[in-house]
Short mmCIF file of C-alpha atoms in Angstrom, two decimals:
data_model
loop_
_atom_site.label_atom_id
_atom_site.label_comp_id
_atom_site.label_asym_id
_atom_site.label_seq_id
_atom_site.Cartn_x
_atom_site.Cartn_y
_atom_site.Cartn_z
CA UNK V 1 0.00 0.00 0.00
CA UNK V 2 2.89 2.37 0.65
CA UNK V 3 1.54 4.10 3.75
CA UNK V 4 3.10 7.54 4.23
CA UNK V 5 3.97 8.51 7.78
CA UNK V 6 6.55 9.07 10.50
CA UNK V 7 7.27 6.46 13.15
CA UNK V 8 7.06 7.64 16.75
CA UNK V 9 8.22 4.45 18.45
CA UNK V 10 10.97 2.36 16.81
CA UNK V 11 11.63 -0.79 18.82
CA UNK V 12 10.72 1.04 22.02
CA UNK V 13 12.65 4.23 21.29
CA UNK V 14 10.41 7.31 21.20
CA UNK V 15 10.99 9.38 18.04
CA UNK V 16 10.21 13.09 18.05
CA UNK V 17 7.94 14.16 15.22
CA UNK V 18 6.08 10.87 15.15
CA UNK V 19 3.32 9.57 17.38
CA UNK V 20 5.19 8.77 20.58
CA UNK V 21 2.06 7.16 22.04
CA UNK V 22 1.91 4.43 19.39
CA UNK V 23 3.05 0.88 20.07
CA UNK V 24 6.59 -0.06 19.07
CA UNK V 25 7.13 -0.78 15.38
CA UNK V 26 10.09 -2.60 13.84
CA UNK V 27 10.79 -0.18 10.96
CA UNK V 28 9.94 3.20 9.51
CA UNK V 29 6.96 3.76 7.22
CA UNK V 30 7.47 2.75 3.56
CA UNK V 31 7.40 6.38 2.39
CA UNK V 32 7.89 9.66 4.30
CA UNK V 33 5.05 11.95 5.38
CA UNK V 34 3.32 14.29 2.97
CA UNK V 35 3.96 18.00 2.75
CA UNK V 36 2.19 20.04 5.41
CA UNK V 37 -0.66 22.32 4.45
CA UNK V 38 -0.86 25.80 5.98
CA UNK V 39 -3.56 24.59 8.39
CA UNK V 40 -1.44 21.60 9.44
CA UNK V 41 1.56 23.84 10.09
CA UNK V 42 -0.48 26.16 12.30
CA UNK V 43 -1.87 23.20 14.22
CA UNK V 44 1.56 21.65 14.70
CA UNK V 45 3.17 24.85 16.01
CA UNK V 46 0.23 25.52 18.35
CA UNK V 47 0.13 21.95 19.68
CA UNK V 48 3.86 22.07 20.45
CA UNK V 49 3.43 25.38 22.28
CA UNK V 50 0.70 23.79 24.42
CA UNK V 51 2.93 20.85 25.35
CA UNK V 52 1.24 18.28 23.10
CA UNK V 53 2.95 15.87 20.70
CA UNK V 54 1.78 16.45 17.10
CA UNK V 55 2.56 14.01 14.30
CA UNK V 56 1.62 13.67 10.62
CA UNK V 57 -1.38 11.37 10.31
CA UNK V 58 -0.39 8.19 8.42
CA UNK V 59 -2.23 7.82 5.14
CA UNK V 60 -2.35 5.22 2.37
CA UNK V 61 -1.68 7.89 -0.24
CA UNK V 62 1.86 8.01 -1.57
CA UNK V 63 4.02 11.04 -0.88
CA UNK V 64 6.51 9.96 -3.57
CA UNK V 65 6.89 7.33 -6.27
CA UNK V 66 6.90 3.88 -4.69
CA UNK V 67 7.58 0.34 -5.89
CA UNK V 68 5.91 -2.13 -3.54
CA UNK V 69 7.12 -5.69 -2.75
CA UNK V 70 4.84 -7.07 -5.50
CA UNK V 71 6.59 -4.92 -8.10
CA UNK V 72 3.73 -2.47 -8.60
CA UNK V 73 4.93 1.10 -9.17
CA UNK V 74 2.67 4.03 -8.31
CA UNK V 75 3.35 7.80 -8.37
CA UNK V 76 3.26 10.31 -5.55
CA UNK V 77 0.19 12.39 -4.75
CA UNK V 78 -0.53 15.58 -6.72
CA UNK V 79 -2.63 17.12 -3.88
CA UNK V 80 -5.55 17.66 -6.27
CA UNK V 81 -8.11 17.72 -3.45
CA UNK V 82 -10.41 15.15 -5.08
CA UNK V 83 -9.38 12.14 -3.08
CA UNK V 84 -11.48 11.45 -0.03
CA UNK V 85 -14.71 10.53 -1.85
CA UNK V 86 -13.27 9.50 -5.21
CA UNK V 87 -10.91 7.07 -6.88
CA UNK V 88 -7.45 8.40 -7.67
CA UNK V 89 -6.86 9.20 -11.33
CA UNK V 90 -3.09 8.70 -11.04
CA UNK V 91 -3.19 5.75 -8.57
CA UNK V 92 -1.36 7.55 -5.78
CA UNK V 93 -4.06 6.42 -3.36
CA UNK V 94 -3.99 2.74 -2.43
CA UNK V 95 -7.15 1.03 -3.58
CA UNK V 96 -7.90 -2.56 -4.63
CA UNK V 97 -7.85 -1.62 -8.32
CA UNK V 98 -4.16 -0.64 -8.18
CA UNK V 99 -2.73 -2.86 -5.42
CA UNK V 100 -4.65 -6.15 -5.61
CA UNK V 101 -6.30 -6.42 -9.02
CA UNK V 102 -3.02 -6.23 -11.00
CA UNK V 103 -1.90 -9.38 -9.17
CA UNK V 104 -5.19 -11.26 -9.45
CA UNK V 105 -5.80 -10.61 -13.14
CA UNK V 106 -2.60 -12.54 -13.97
CA UNK V 107 -4.04 -15.68 -12.39
CA UNK V 108 -5.99 -18.04 -14.62
CA UNK V 109 -7.79 -19.35 -11.54
CA UNK V 110 -9.24 -15.93 -10.69
CA UNK V 111 -12.68 -14.88 -11.91
CA UNK V 112 -14.23 -11.47 -11.21
CA UNK V 113 -18.02 -11.37 -11.54
CA UNK V 114 -19.27 -7.78 -11.24
CA UNK V 115 -22.85 -6.54 -10.80
CA UNK V 116 -23.82 -9.62 -8.78
CA UNK V 117 -25.88 -9.71 -5.60
CA UNK V 118 -24.94 -12.34 -3.01
CA UNK V 119 -28.15 -13.66 -1.46
CA UNK V 120 -27.28 -16.63 0.75
CA UNK V 121 -24.43 -18.77 2.02
CA UNK V 122 -25.57 -22.29 1.27
CA UNK V 123 -24.70 -24.79 4.01
CA UNK V 124 -25.45 -28.30 5.16
CA UNK V 125 -24.43 -30.44 8.13
CA UNK V 126 -22.19 -27.76 9.64
CA UNK V 127 -20.34 -26.87 6.43
CA UNK V 128 -20.72 -24.15 3.83
CA UNK V 129 -21.32 -25.67 0.39
CA UNK V 130 -21.46 -22.56 -1.76
CA UNK V 131 -23.00 -19.17 -2.49
CA UNK V 132 -26.40 -18.35 -3.98
CA UNK V 133 -26.33 -15.09 -5.92
CA UNK V 134 -28.22 -13.15 -8.54
CA UNK V 135 -26.05 -12.25 -11.53
CA UNK V 136 -26.00 -9.15 -13.73
CA UNK V 137 -28.77 -10.58 -15.93
CA UNK V 138 -31.03 -11.22 -12.96
CA UNK V 139 -30.54 -14.98 -13.08
CA UNK V 140 -30.15 -17.08 -9.94
CA UNK V 141 -26.79 -18.85 -9.69
CA UNK V 142 -25.51 -21.43 -7.24
CA UNK V 143 -21.73 -21.39 -6.97
CA UNK V 144 -20.38 -24.51 -5.20
CA UNK V 145 -17.34 -24.00 -3.00
CA UNK V 146 -14.97 -25.98 -0.78
CA UNK V 147 -14.22 -22.84 1.22
CA UNK V 148 -16.31 -19.67 1.51
CA UNK V 149 -14.66 -16.39 2.52
CA UNK V 150 -17.17 -13.69 3.39
CA UNK V 151 -15.69 -10.20 2.92
CA UNK V 152 -18.76 -8.04 2.30
CA UNK V 153 -18.20 -5.19 4.81
CA UNK V 154 -19.48 -5.16 8.37
CA UNK V 155 -23.12 -4.58 7.48
CA UNK V 156 -23.48 -7.25 4.83
CA UNK V 157 -21.36 -9.78 6.73
CA UNK V 158 -23.98 -9.60 9.48
CA UNK V 159 -26.91 -9.57 7.08
CA UNK V 160 -25.80 -12.55 4.99
CA UNK V 161 -25.13 -14.67 8.05
CA UNK V 162 -28.53 -13.75 9.48
CA UNK V 163 -30.30 -14.41 6.18
CA UNK V 164 -28.44 -17.71 5.79
CA UNK V 165 -29.30 -18.72 9.36
CA UNK V 166 -25.73 -19.50 10.30
CA UNK V 167 -25.31 -18.88 14.02
CA UNK V 168 -27.68 -17.87 16.78
CA UNK V 169 -28.98 -14.28 16.49
CA UNK V 170 -28.23 -12.11 19.49
CA UNK V 171 -31.07 -11.14 21.83
CA UNK V 172 -30.17 -8.01 23.85
CA UNK V 173 -32.97 -8.66 26.34
CA UNK V 174 -31.73 -12.08 27.40
CA UNK V 175 -28.11 -11.71 26.36
CA UNK V 176 -28.34 -15.02 24.51
CA UNK V 177 -26.85 -15.58 21.06
CA UNK V 178 -23.77 -14.10 19.46
CA UNK V 179 -24.57 -13.07 15.87
CA UNK V 180 -25.25 -9.33 15.76
CA UNK V 181 -23.92 -8.28 19.16
CA UNK V 182 -21.25 -5.68 19.97
CA UNK V 183 -22.26 -3.14 17.33
CA UNK V 184 -19.83 -0.24 17.63
CA UNK V 185 -19.34 2.94 15.62
CA UNK V 186 -16.94 5.85 16.18
CA UNK V 187 -17.34 8.87 18.44
CA UNK V 188 -16.74 11.86 16.18
CA UNK V 189 -16.70 15.38 17.64
CA UNK V 190 -15.74 18.41 15.55
CA UNK V 191 -15.22 22.12 16.00
CA UNK V 192 -15.33 24.61 13.13
CA UNK V 193 -12.54 27.20 12.94
CA UNK V 194 -12.46 30.45 10.96
CA UNK V 195 -9.27 32.38 10.13
CA UNK V 196 -8.49 35.86 8.85
CA UNK V 197 -6.20 34.59 6.09
CA UNK V 198 -6.93 32.11 3.25
CA UNK V 199 -5.83 28.51 3.73
CA UNK V 200 -5.64 27.23 0.13
CA UNK V 201 -7.83 24.43 1.45
CA UNK V 202 -8.92 23.36 -2.03
CA UNK V 203 -5.61 21.46 -2.22
CA UNK V 204 -5.18 18.30 -0.21
CA UNK V 205 -4.99 14.52 -0.12
CA UNK V 206 -7.08 11.76 1.41
CA UNK V 207 -6.12 11.28 5.04
CA UNK V 208 -3.71 14.23 4.97
CA UNK V 209 -3.61 15.77 8.43
CA UNK V 210 -1.77 16.53 11.66
CA UNK V 211 -2.88 14.96 14.92
CA UNK V 212 -2.21 14.46 18.60
CA UNK V 213 -2.78 11.31 20.64
CA UNK V 214 -2.30 13.00 24.02
CA UNK V 215 -5.97 12.29 24.74
CA UNK V 216 -6.26 8.90 23.06
CA UNK V 217 -6.93 5.71 25.01
CA UNK V 218 -6.59 6.60 28.67
CA UNK V 219 -4.03 9.37 28.02
CA UNK V 220 -5.40 12.64 29.36
CA UNK V 221 -8.76 11.09 30.20
CA UNK V 222 -9.82 11.83 33.76
CA UNK V 223 -12.21 9.10 34.97
CA UNK V 224 -13.28 11.46 37.71
CA UNK V 225 -14.61 13.82 35.02
CA UNK V 226 -16.47 11.02 33.25
CA UNK V 227 -14.74 9.56 30.19
CA UNK V 228 -12.73 6.37 30.60
CA UNK V 229 -11.35 6.53 27.05
CA UNK V 230 -10.57 9.39 24.70
CA UNK V 231 -9.55 9.68 21.07
CA UNK V 232 -7.19 11.19 18.54
CA UNK V 233 -7.61 14.91 17.73
CA UNK V 234 -6.47 16.32 14.41
CA UNK V 235 -6.87 18.78 11.59
CA UNK V 236 -7.38 17.42 8.10
CA UNK V 237 -6.51 18.79 4.67
CA UNK V 238 -8.37 16.44 2.40
CA UNK V 239 -9.39 19.14 -0.04
CA UNK V 240 -12.26 21.60 0.37
CA UNK V 241 -14.64 20.59 -2.42
CA UNK V 242 -16.47 23.49 -4.10
CA UNK V 243 -19.99 22.36 -3.14
CA UNK V 244 -19.73 20.25 0.03
CA UNK V 245 -17.36 22.75 1.69
CA UNK V 246 -19.33 25.84 0.74
CA UNK V 247 -21.63 27.73 3.07
CA UNK V 248 -19.77 27.55 6.39
CA UNK V 249 -20.07 30.94 8.08
CA UNK V 250 -18.40 32.49 11.14
CA UNK V 251 -20.68 33.31 14.07
CA UNK V 252 -22.63 36.54 13.53
CA UNK V 253 -21.58 36.90 9.88
CA UNK V 254 -25.15 37.20 8.64
CA UNK V 255 -28.62 36.22 9.74
CA UNK V 256 -29.57 35.21 6.20
CA UNK V 257 -29.68 31.51 5.44
CA UNK V 258 -30.03 31.94 1.67
CA UNK V 259 -30.00 34.63 -0.99
CA UNK V 260 -27.43 37.24 -2.05
CA UNK V 261 -26.29 38.24 1.45
CA UNK V 262 -25.73 34.62 2.39
CA UNK V 263 -23.84 33.91 -0.85
CA UNK V 264 -21.52 36.87 -0.38
CA UNK V 265 -20.76 35.88 3.21
CA UNK V 266 -20.16 32.27 2.16
CA UNK V 267 -17.76 33.37 -0.57
CA UNK V 268 -15.76 35.44 1.92
CA UNK V 269 -15.56 32.53 4.37
CA UNK V 270 -15.03 29.67 1.89
CA UNK V 271 -11.21 29.39 2.01
CA UNK V 272 -10.92 30.57 5.60
CA UNK V 273 -12.72 27.66 7.28
CA UNK V 274 -11.06 24.65 8.86
CA UNK V 275 -12.02 22.07 11.40
CA UNK V 276 -10.67 20.15 14.36
CA UNK V 277 -11.99 16.64 14.80
CA UNK V 278 -11.75 13.95 17.44
CA UNK V 279 -12.30 10.32 16.53
CA UNK V 280 -12.86 8.52 19.79
CA UNK V 281 -13.20 4.98 20.98
CA UNK V 282 -16.69 3.54 21.03
CA UNK V 283 -17.23 0.85 23.64
CA UNK V 284 -19.72 -1.92 22.99
CA UNK V 285 -22.96 -2.01 24.98
CA UNK V 286 -25.46 -4.75 25.53
CA UNK V 287 -28.26 -2.83 23.83
CA UNK V 288 -26.39 -1.94 20.60
CA UNK V 289 -26.77 -4.69 17.99
CA UNK V 290 -27.64 -5.80 14.45
CA UNK V 291 -30.68 -7.82 13.44
CA UNK V 292 -32.99 -8.27 10.45
CA UNK V 293 -35.60 -5.56 10.03
CA UNK V 294 -39.16 -6.82 10.59
CA UNK V 295 -40.64 -4.35 8.09
CA UNK V 296 -38.28 -3.19 5.35
CA UNK V 297 -36.96 -5.41 2.54
CA UNK V 298 -34.71 -5.14 -0.51
CA UNK V 299 -35.79 -5.57 -4.14
CA UNK V 300 -35.74 -9.35 -3.73
CA UNK V 301 -38.03 -9.25 -0.71
CA UNK V 302 -35.24 -10.13 1.74
CA UNK V 303 -35.23 -8.25 5.08
CA UNK V 304 -32.83 -5.33 5.33
CA UNK V 305 -30.33 -5.08 8.17
CA UNK V 306 -31.45 -3.08 11.21
CA UNK V 307 -29.04 -1.26 13.51
CA UNK V 308 -30.06 -0.56 17.10
CA UNK V 309 -27.67 2.11 18.37
CA UNK V 310 -27.73 5.08 20.72
CA UNK V 311 -25.28 7.23 22.63
CA UNK V 312 -24.78 6.93 26.38
CA UNK V 313 -23.49 9.35 28.99
CA UNK V 314 -19.98 8.06 28.34
CA UNK V 315 -19.98 9.22 24.71
CA UNK V 316 -21.41 12.58 25.77
CA UNK V 317 -18.58 12.95 28.30
CA UNK V 318 -16.06 12.02 25.61
CA UNK V 319 -17.58 14.73 23.43
CA UNK V 320 -17.33 17.30 26.21
CA UNK V 321 -13.64 16.47 26.72
CA UNK V 322 -12.94 16.73 22.99
CA UNK V 323 -14.77 20.05 22.66
CA UNK V 324 -12.77 21.59 25.51
CA UNK V 325 -9.46 20.54 23.96
CA UNK V 326 -10.46 21.51 20.41
CA UNK V 327 -11.60 24.97 21.47
CA UNK V 328 -8.41 25.48 23.49
CA UNK V 329 -6.25 24.59 20.48
CA UNK V 330 -8.39 26.59 18.06
CA UNK V 331 -8.22 29.73 20.17
CA UNK V 332 -4.45 29.34 20.49
CA UNK V 333 -4.26 29.09 16.70
CA UNK V 334 -5.90 32.51 16.50
CA UNK V 335 -9.12 31.19 15.04
CA UNK V 336 -12.68 32.25 15.62
CA UNK V 337 -14.55 29.29 17.08
CA UNK V 338 -17.57 28.43 15.01
CA UNK V 339 -19.23 26.01 17.36
CA UNK V 340 -19.66 22.26 17.04
CA UNK V 341 -19.22 20.85 13.56
CA UNK V 342 -20.98 17.60 14.29
CA UNK V 343 -20.90 15.38 17.27
CA UNK V 344 -22.64 13.46 19.98
CA UNK V 345 -26.09 14.76 20.72
CA UNK V 346 -28.72 13.61 23.13
CA UNK V 347 -29.61 10.76 20.77
CA UNK V 348 -27.73 9.08 17.95
CA UNK V 349 -28.70 10.63 14.63
CA UNK V 350 -28.51 9.39 11.05
CA UNK V 351 -29.16 12.84 9.58
CA UNK V 352 -25.46 13.65 9.18
CA UNK V 353 -22.32 11.70 8.37
CA UNK V 354 -20.58 10.05 11.32
CA UNK V 355 -17.92 7.97 9.54
CA UNK V 356 -18.33 4.64 7.78
CA UNK V 357 -16.38 2.88 10.53
CA UNK V 358 -18.99 0.43 11.78
CA UNK V 359 -17.77 -2.68 13.55
CA UNK V 360 -18.96 -5.80 15.33
CA UNK V 361 -21.74 -8.32 15.01
CA UNK V 362 -19.49 -11.19 13.89
CA UNK V 363 -16.99 -10.76 16.67
CA UNK V 364 -13.89 -12.87 17.22
CA UNK V 365 -13.15 -14.59 20.50
CA UNK V 366 -11.89 -17.71 22.22
CA UNK V 367 -15.24 -19.38 22.79
CA UNK V 368 -18.33 -20.13 20.64
CA UNK V 369 -20.46 -19.16 23.64
CA UNK V 370 -19.25 -15.54 23.45
CA UNK V 371 -18.20 -15.01 19.82
CA UNK V 372 -19.04 -15.91 16.22
CA UNK V 373 -15.57 -16.55 14.79
CA UNK V 374 -12.39 -17.84 16.38
CA UNK V 375 -9.08 -15.90 16.53
CA UNK V 376 -8.37 -16.90 12.89
CA UNK V 377 -11.78 -15.55 11.76
CA UNK V 378 -13.04 -19.08 11.14
CA UNK V 379 -16.73 -19.55 11.93
CA UNK V 380 -17.24 -21.67 15.03
CA UNK V 381 -20.18 -23.55 13.47
CA UNK V 382 -18.83 -23.94 9.91
CA UNK V 383 -15.07 -24.56 9.77
CA UNK V 384 -14.83 -23.91 6.01
CA UNK V 385 -16.41 -20.45 6.38
CA UNK V 386 -14.12 -17.48 7.13
CA UNK V 387 -15.58 -14.02 7.83
CA UNK V 388 -13.17 -11.11 7.21
CA UNK V 389 -13.61 -7.44 8.13
CA UNK V 390 -14.38 -4.98 10.88
CA UNK V 391 -17.35 -7.16 11.82
CA UNK V 392 -14.84 -9.18 13.87
CA UNK V 393 -14.00 -6.29 16.23
CA UNK V 394 -15.40 -6.83 19.76
CA UNK V 395 -14.66 -3.14 20.52
CA UNK V 396 -13.76 -0.13 18.38
CA UNK V 397 -10.59 1.79 19.09
CA UNK V 398 -10.22 5.42 18.04
CA UNK V 399 -7.97 4.67 15.09
CA UNK V 400 -9.53 4.05 11.70
CA UNK V 401 -9.94 0.28 11.24
CA UNK V 402 -8.46 -0.39 7.78
CA UNK V 403 -4.96 -1.54 8.72
CA UNK V 404 -6.24 -3.69 11.60
CA UNK V 405 -8.70 -5.32 9.21
CA UNK V 406 -5.85 -6.00 6.77
CA UNK V 407 -3.67 -7.42 9.53
CA UNK V 408 -6.45 -9.79 10.58
CA UNK V 409 -7.02 -10.72 6.92
CA UNK V 410 -3.35 -11.65 6.53
CA UNK V 411 -3.52 -13.69 9.73
CA UNK V 412 -6.63 -15.52 8.53
CA UNK V 413 -5.03 -16.16 5.12
CA UNK V 414 -1.94 -17.65 6.75
CA UNK V 415 -4.11 -19.94 8.86
CA UNK V 416 -6.21 -20.94 5.84
CA UNK V 417 -3.24 -21.74 3.58
CA UNK V 418 -0.75 -23.12 6.09
CA UNK V 419 -3.12 -25.00 8.36
CA UNK V 420 -6.69 -25.45 7.17
CA UNK V 421 -6.03 -26.52 3.56
CA UNK V 422 -3.47 -29.06 4.75
CA UNK V 423 -5.83 -30.51 7.35
CA UNK V 424 -9.40 -29.16 7.03
CA UNK V 425 -11.16 -28.70 10.33
CA UNK V 426 -11.49 -26.32 13.27
CA UNK V 427 -8.36 -24.24 13.92
CA UNK V 428 -9.25 -23.57 17.57
#
């Protein structure tokens, strides 16, 4: 992937400029950090003056030309600003089309079948026997398989297992069952900042930012004040898109919410707005879970997945901690504080974006009584079924889940190739 970053802990030695709160790593990142935007530079200097430990946020977007161990060469980022919600036109951003597909398309045994809709995992006598899917022409297909690897994102991993009736659905009232429990999200709390000078925020890269982990985990969290766990706080320079980033106004700029006065104020503020964001840990709770919706269905008549999720006092206390720190940093940066960007309200809301980092439901563990898959992501009840993804997380840390998911995928692949295929059966 060629992750760009700066190590903060090499074999136990703390390295200035990196994240000194991270666990020890054996080597430096494959490529160095990206260039700092103006906003990142202001944040870094302010954080240092306040005694914090800023570091460039690692990102799977190349800062320079890179040849990976598979021989794939990709160029460095051009900071075009169209990265976070889009594919990369020059392949600087790591994505399956430029890291994995070039390897797979060389294999005669590999077949990619697009525009298909997986409907069921077919199973019998404690073993998966294949996949039932609807193809691009709308025809029903049964694909036999010796091994089934389910990698359809947290939501669909849960839904397909529930639809296929593999495992006991979780009942939050009784606490019985395992499939669907431990739904976790991410506690996001933001503060809008407004500056007197332009930021050139239309330039940027996906994941580009400067952060501090001084309040992550139990660092800086005062249990006496409420929160047991915190999160990482950072500024991001992903590129201020012309539509989605337009219309943010400083407090008191204008009372108008539309029309000429509003447009003029929005134009003045467009390149002077930034944000501070905390991504915090989200602990699992007994009441938060996945199940099949009793009312709504898809186009095939199959039940949709239902998420039962709400905030607790702990998330509200995390939000209060984050807001205090963000406002302190923002004021020290010389910004006008624009109030909360988005965050934890009285109730969980689906009316605004709160990250796509949704975990749990098919959690890993050491016992079939408390988990769905074993430590190698092998299903307890069907040894030839492996379930890969963030659905395996029993809890959700503050860090974005991609690299942990990949690490678990590598671990599962090693177990599948080196152990299961040589002697099929339970690995734990």
